[in-house]
Tab-separated table of C-alpha atoms in Angstrom:
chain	number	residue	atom	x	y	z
A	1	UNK	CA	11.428	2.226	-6.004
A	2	UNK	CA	10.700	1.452	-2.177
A	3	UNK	CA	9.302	-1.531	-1.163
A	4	UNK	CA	6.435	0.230	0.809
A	5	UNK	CA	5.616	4.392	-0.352
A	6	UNK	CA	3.450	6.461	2.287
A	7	UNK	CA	2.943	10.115	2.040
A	8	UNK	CA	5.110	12.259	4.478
A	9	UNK	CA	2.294	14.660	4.382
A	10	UNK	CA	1.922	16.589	6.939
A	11	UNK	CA	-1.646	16.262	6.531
A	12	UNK	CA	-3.998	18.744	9.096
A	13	UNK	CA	-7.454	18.505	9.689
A	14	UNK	CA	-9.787	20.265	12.065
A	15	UNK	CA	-10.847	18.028	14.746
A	16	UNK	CA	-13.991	15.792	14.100
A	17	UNK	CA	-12.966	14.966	10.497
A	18	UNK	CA	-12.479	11.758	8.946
A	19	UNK	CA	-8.768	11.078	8.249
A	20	UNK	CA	-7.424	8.347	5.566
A	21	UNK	CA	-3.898	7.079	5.424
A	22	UNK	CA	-2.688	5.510	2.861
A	23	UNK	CA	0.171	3.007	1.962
A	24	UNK	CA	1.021	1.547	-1.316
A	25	UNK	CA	3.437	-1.640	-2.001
A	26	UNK	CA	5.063	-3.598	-4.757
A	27	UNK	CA	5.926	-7.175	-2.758
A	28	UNK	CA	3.159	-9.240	-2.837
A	29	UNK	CA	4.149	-11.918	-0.846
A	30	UNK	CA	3.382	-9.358	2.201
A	31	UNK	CA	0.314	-10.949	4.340
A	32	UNK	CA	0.439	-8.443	7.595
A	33	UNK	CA	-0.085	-5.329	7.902
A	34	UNK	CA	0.199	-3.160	10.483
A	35	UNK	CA	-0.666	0.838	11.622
A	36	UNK	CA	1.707	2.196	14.430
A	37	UNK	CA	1.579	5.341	15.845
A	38	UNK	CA	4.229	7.458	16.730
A	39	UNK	CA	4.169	10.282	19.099
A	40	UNK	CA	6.688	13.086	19.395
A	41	UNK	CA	10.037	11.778	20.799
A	42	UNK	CA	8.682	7.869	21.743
A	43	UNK	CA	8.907	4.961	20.069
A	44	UNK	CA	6.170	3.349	17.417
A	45	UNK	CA	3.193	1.851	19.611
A	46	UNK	CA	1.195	-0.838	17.030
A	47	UNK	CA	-2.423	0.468	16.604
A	48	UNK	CA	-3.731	-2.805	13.996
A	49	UNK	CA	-2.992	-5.310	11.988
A	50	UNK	CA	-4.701	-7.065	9.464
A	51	UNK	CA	-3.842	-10.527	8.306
A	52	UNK	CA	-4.278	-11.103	4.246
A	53	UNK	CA	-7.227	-8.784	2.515
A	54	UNK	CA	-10.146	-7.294	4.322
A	55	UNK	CA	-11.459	-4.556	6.828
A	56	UNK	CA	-10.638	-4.636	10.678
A	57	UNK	CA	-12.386	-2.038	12.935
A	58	UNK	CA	-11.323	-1.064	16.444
A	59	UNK	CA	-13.464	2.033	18.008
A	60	UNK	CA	-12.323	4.979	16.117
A	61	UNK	CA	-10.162	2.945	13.655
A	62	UNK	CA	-10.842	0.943	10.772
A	63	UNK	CA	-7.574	-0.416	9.003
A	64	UNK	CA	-8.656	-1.816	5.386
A	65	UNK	CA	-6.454	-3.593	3.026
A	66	UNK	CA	-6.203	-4.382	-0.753
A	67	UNK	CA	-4.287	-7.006	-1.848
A	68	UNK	CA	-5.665	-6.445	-5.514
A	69	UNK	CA	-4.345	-2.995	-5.719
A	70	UNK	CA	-1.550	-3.540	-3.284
A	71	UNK	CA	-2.807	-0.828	-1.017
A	72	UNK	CA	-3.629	-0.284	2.410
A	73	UNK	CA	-5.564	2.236	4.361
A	74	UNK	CA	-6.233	3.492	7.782
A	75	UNK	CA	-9.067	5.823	8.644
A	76	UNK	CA	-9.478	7.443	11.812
A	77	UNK	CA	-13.129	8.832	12.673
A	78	UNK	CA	-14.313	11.972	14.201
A	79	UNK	CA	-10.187	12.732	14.854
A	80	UNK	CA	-9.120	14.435	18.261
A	81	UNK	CA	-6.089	16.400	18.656
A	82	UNK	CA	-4.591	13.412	21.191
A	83	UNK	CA	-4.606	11.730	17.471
A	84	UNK	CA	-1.606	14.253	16.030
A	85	UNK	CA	1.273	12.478	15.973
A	86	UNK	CA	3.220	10.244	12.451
A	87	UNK	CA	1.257	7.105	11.359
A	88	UNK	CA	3.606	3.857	9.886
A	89	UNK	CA	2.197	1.384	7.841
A	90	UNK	CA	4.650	-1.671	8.045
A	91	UNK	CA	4.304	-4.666	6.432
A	92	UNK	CA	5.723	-8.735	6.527
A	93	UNK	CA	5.857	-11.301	4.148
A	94	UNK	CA	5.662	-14.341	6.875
A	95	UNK	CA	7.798	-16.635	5.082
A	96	UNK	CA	11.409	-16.671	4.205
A	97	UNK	CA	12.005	-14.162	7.462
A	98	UNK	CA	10.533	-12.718	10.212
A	99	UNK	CA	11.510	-8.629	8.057
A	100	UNK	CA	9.177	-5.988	8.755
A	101	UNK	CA	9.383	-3.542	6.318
A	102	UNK	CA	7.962	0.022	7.346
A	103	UNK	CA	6.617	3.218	5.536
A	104	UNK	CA	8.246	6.311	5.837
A	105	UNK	CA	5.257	7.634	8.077
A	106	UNK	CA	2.427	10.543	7.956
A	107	UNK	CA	2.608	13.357	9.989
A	108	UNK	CA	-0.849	13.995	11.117
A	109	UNK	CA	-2.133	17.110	13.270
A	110	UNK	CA	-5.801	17.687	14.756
A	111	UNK	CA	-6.647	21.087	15.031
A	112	UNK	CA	-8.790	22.182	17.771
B	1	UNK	CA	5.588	-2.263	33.683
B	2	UNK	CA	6.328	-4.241	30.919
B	3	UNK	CA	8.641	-2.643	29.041
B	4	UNK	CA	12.127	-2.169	26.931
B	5	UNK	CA	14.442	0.051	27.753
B	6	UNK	CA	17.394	1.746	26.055
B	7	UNK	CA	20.740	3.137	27.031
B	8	UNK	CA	22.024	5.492	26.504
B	9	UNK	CA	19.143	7.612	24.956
B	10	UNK	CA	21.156	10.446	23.522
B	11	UNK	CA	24.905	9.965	22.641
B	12	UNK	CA	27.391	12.214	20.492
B	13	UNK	CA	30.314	10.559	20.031
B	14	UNK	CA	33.197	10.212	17.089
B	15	UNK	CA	34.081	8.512	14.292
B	16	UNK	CA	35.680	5.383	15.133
B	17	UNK	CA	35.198	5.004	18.977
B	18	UNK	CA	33.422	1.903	19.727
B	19	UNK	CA	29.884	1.922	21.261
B	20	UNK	CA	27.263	-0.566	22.505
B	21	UNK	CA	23.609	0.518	23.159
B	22	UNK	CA	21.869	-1.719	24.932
B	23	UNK	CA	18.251	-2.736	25.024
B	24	UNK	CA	16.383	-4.571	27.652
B	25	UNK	CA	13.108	-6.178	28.124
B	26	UNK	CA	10.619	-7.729	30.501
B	27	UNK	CA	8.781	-9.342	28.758
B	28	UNK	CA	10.376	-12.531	28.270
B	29	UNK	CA	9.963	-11.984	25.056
B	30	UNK	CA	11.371	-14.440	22.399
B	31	UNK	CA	11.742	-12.175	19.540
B	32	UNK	CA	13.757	-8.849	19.463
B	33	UNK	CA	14.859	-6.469	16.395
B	34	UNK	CA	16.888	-2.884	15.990
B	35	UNK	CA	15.515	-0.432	13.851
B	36	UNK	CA	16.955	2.829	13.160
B	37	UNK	CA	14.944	5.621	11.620
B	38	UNK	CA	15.906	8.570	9.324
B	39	UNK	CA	13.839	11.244	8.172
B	40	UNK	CA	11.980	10.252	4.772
B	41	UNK	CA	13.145	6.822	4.865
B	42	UNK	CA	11.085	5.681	7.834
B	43	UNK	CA	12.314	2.632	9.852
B	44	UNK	CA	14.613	0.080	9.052
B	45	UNK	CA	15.882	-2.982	10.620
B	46	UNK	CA	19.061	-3.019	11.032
B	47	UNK	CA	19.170	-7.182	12.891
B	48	UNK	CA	17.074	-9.082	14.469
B	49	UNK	CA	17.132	-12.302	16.985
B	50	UNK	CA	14.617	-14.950	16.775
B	51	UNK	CA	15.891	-16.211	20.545
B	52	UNK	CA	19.355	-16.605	22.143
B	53	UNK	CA	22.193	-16.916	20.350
B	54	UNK	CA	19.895	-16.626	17.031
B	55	UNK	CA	20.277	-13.801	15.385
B	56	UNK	CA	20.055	-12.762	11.434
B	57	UNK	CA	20.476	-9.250	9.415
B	58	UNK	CA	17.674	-6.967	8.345
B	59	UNK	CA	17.691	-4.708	5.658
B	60	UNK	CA	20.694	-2.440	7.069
B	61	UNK	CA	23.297	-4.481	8.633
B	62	UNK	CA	26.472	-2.930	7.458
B	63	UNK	CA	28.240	-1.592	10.104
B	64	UNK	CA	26.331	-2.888	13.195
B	65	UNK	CA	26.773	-5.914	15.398
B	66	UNK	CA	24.779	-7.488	17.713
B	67	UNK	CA	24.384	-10.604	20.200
B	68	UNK	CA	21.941	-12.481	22.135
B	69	UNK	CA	23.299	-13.946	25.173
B	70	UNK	CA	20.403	-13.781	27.262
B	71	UNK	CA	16.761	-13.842	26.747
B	72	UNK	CA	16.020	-10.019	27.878
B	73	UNK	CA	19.198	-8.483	26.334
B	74	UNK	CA	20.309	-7.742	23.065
B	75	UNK	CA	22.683	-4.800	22.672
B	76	UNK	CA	23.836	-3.190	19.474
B	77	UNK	CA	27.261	-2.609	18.635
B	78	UNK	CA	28.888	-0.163	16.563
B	79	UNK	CA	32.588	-1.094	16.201
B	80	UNK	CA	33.836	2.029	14.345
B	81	UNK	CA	31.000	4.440	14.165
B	82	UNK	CA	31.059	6.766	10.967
B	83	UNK	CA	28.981	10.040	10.415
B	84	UNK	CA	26.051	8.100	8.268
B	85	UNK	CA	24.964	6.095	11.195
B	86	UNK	CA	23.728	9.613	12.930
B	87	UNK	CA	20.471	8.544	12.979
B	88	UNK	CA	17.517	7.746	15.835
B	89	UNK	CA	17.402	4.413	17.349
B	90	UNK	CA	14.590	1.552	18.704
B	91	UNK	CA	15.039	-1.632	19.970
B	92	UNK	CA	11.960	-3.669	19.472
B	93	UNK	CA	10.231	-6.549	21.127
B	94	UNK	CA	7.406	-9.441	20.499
B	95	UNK	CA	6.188	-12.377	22.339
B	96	UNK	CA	7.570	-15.417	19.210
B	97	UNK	CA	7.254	-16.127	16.118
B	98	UNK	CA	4.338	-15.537	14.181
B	99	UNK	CA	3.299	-12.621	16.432
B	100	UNK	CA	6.934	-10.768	15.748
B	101	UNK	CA	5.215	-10.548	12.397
B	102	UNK	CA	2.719	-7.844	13.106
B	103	UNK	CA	2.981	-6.963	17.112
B	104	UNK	CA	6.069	-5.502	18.340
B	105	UNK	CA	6.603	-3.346	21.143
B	106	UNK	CA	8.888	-0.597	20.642
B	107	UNK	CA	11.828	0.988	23.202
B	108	UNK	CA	12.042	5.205	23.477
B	109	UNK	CA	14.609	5.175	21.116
B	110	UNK	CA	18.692	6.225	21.209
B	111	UNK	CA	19.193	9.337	19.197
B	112	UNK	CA	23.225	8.997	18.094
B	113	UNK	CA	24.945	11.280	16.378
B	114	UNK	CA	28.424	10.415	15.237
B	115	UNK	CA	30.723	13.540	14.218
C-alpha cells in the first residue's frame, strides 16, 4: 500500500463548478501538507500548505485537512479553464527527515 | 528571476554511459532535493541536501549520486544509467529547514530516457 493514494482521475468539469481533490494517507506522523500544481510540461509550483488539522483558504482555494480520517482535500471554486492542469498532494512528517512524500497527482480539465 | 534551472532538459542516451544533470539556483537557497516522476507513481525523491557538503537519500536512491559543493549547485549523477531510470526529472529548491518541509520551488524538469 502507498504511503499517500490520490486519484489519477482525469476528472472534467464545466467551468464554474466546484472541484474537490482528494488525498488519503496511512503515516500519521505527517504534519504538512501541501497542494502543487502542475501544468503541462513544467515543473510542480506549491499552491498551499497546511500545518497539522484544519481549513486554510486562499481566493479560489480552500485546502482542508483531517488528521482523524487521515485525509486531505483541496477544493477549487467557480473553476476556470487556466485551472486544467494535475494537482499533487505531498506530505512531511517534520521529524526524523526533511522526506516529502507526494501523491501520484489528478488530472483536472475545465471545460469552457 | 529567481529561479532553478536544469540541464540538459531532454537527453537519450545508453545504458551504461555516465551522465550528470545539473541543477542550479538563485536563490541562495539552503535546501535542495531531486525528484523524478513516473506515470502513476507520482514524484519521488531520489536525494536531497540540507546545505553543502550535506546530503542524505530519499526514497529512491539506488543508482543515483549526487554532491553539494557549492551553495547554488547540486548535480545528479548517473554512473551507469540502465533502461528503468527513463523517467522525467526536477530538481527542487527551498529557503532552510523547516520551510523545505512544505515550500519548494521546482526546476522544468530533465526528461531522460535511457535505451
Amino acid at each position: 500500500q502507498k504511503e499517500v493514494e490520490q486519484d489519477p482521475g482525469p476528472l472534467s468539469v464545466p467551468e464554474g463548478a466546484i472541484v474537490s481533490l482528494n488525498c488519503t494517507y496511512s503515516n500519521s506522523a505527517f504534519q504538512y501538507f501541501m497542494w502543487y500544481r502542475q501544468y503541462s510540461r513544467k515543473g510542480p509550483e506549491l499552491l498551499m500548505y497546511t500545518y497539522s488539522s484544519g481549513n486554510k483558504e486562499d481566493g479560489r482555494f480552500t485546502a482542508q485537512v483531517d488528521k482523524s480520517s487521515k485525509y486531505i482535500s483541496l477544493f477549487i471554486r467557480d473553476s476556470q479553464p487556466s485551472d486544467s492542469a494535475t494537482y499533487l498532494c505531498a506530505m512531511s512528517a517534520g521529524t526524523g527527515g526533511f522526506k516529502t512524500i507526494f501523491g501520484a497527482g489528478t488530472r483536472l480539465f475545465v471545460k469552457a | 528571476e529567481a529561479q532553478v534551472t536544469q540541464n540538459p532538459r531532454y537527453l537519450i542516451t545508453v545504458t551504461g554511459k555516465k551522465l550528470t544533470v545539473t541543477c542550479s539556483q538563485n536563490m541562495n537557497h539552503e535546501y535542495m532535493s531531486w525528484y523524478r516522476q513516473d506515470p502513476g507513481l507520482g514524484l519521488r525523491q531520489i536525494y536531497y541536501s540540507m546545505n553543502v557538503e550535506v546530503t542524505d537519500k530519499g526514497d529512491v536512491p539506488e543508482g543515483y549520486k549526487v554532491s553539494r559543493k557549492e551553495k547554488r549547485n547540486f548535480p545528479l549523477i548517473l554512473e551507469s544509467p540502465s533502461p528503468n531510470q527513463t523517467s522525467l526529472y526536477f530538481c527542487a529548491s527551498s529557503l532552510g529547514r523547516e520551510v523545505a518541509l512544505y515550500e519548494q520551488y521546482f526546476g522544468p524538469g530533465t526528461r531522460l530516457t535511457v535505451t
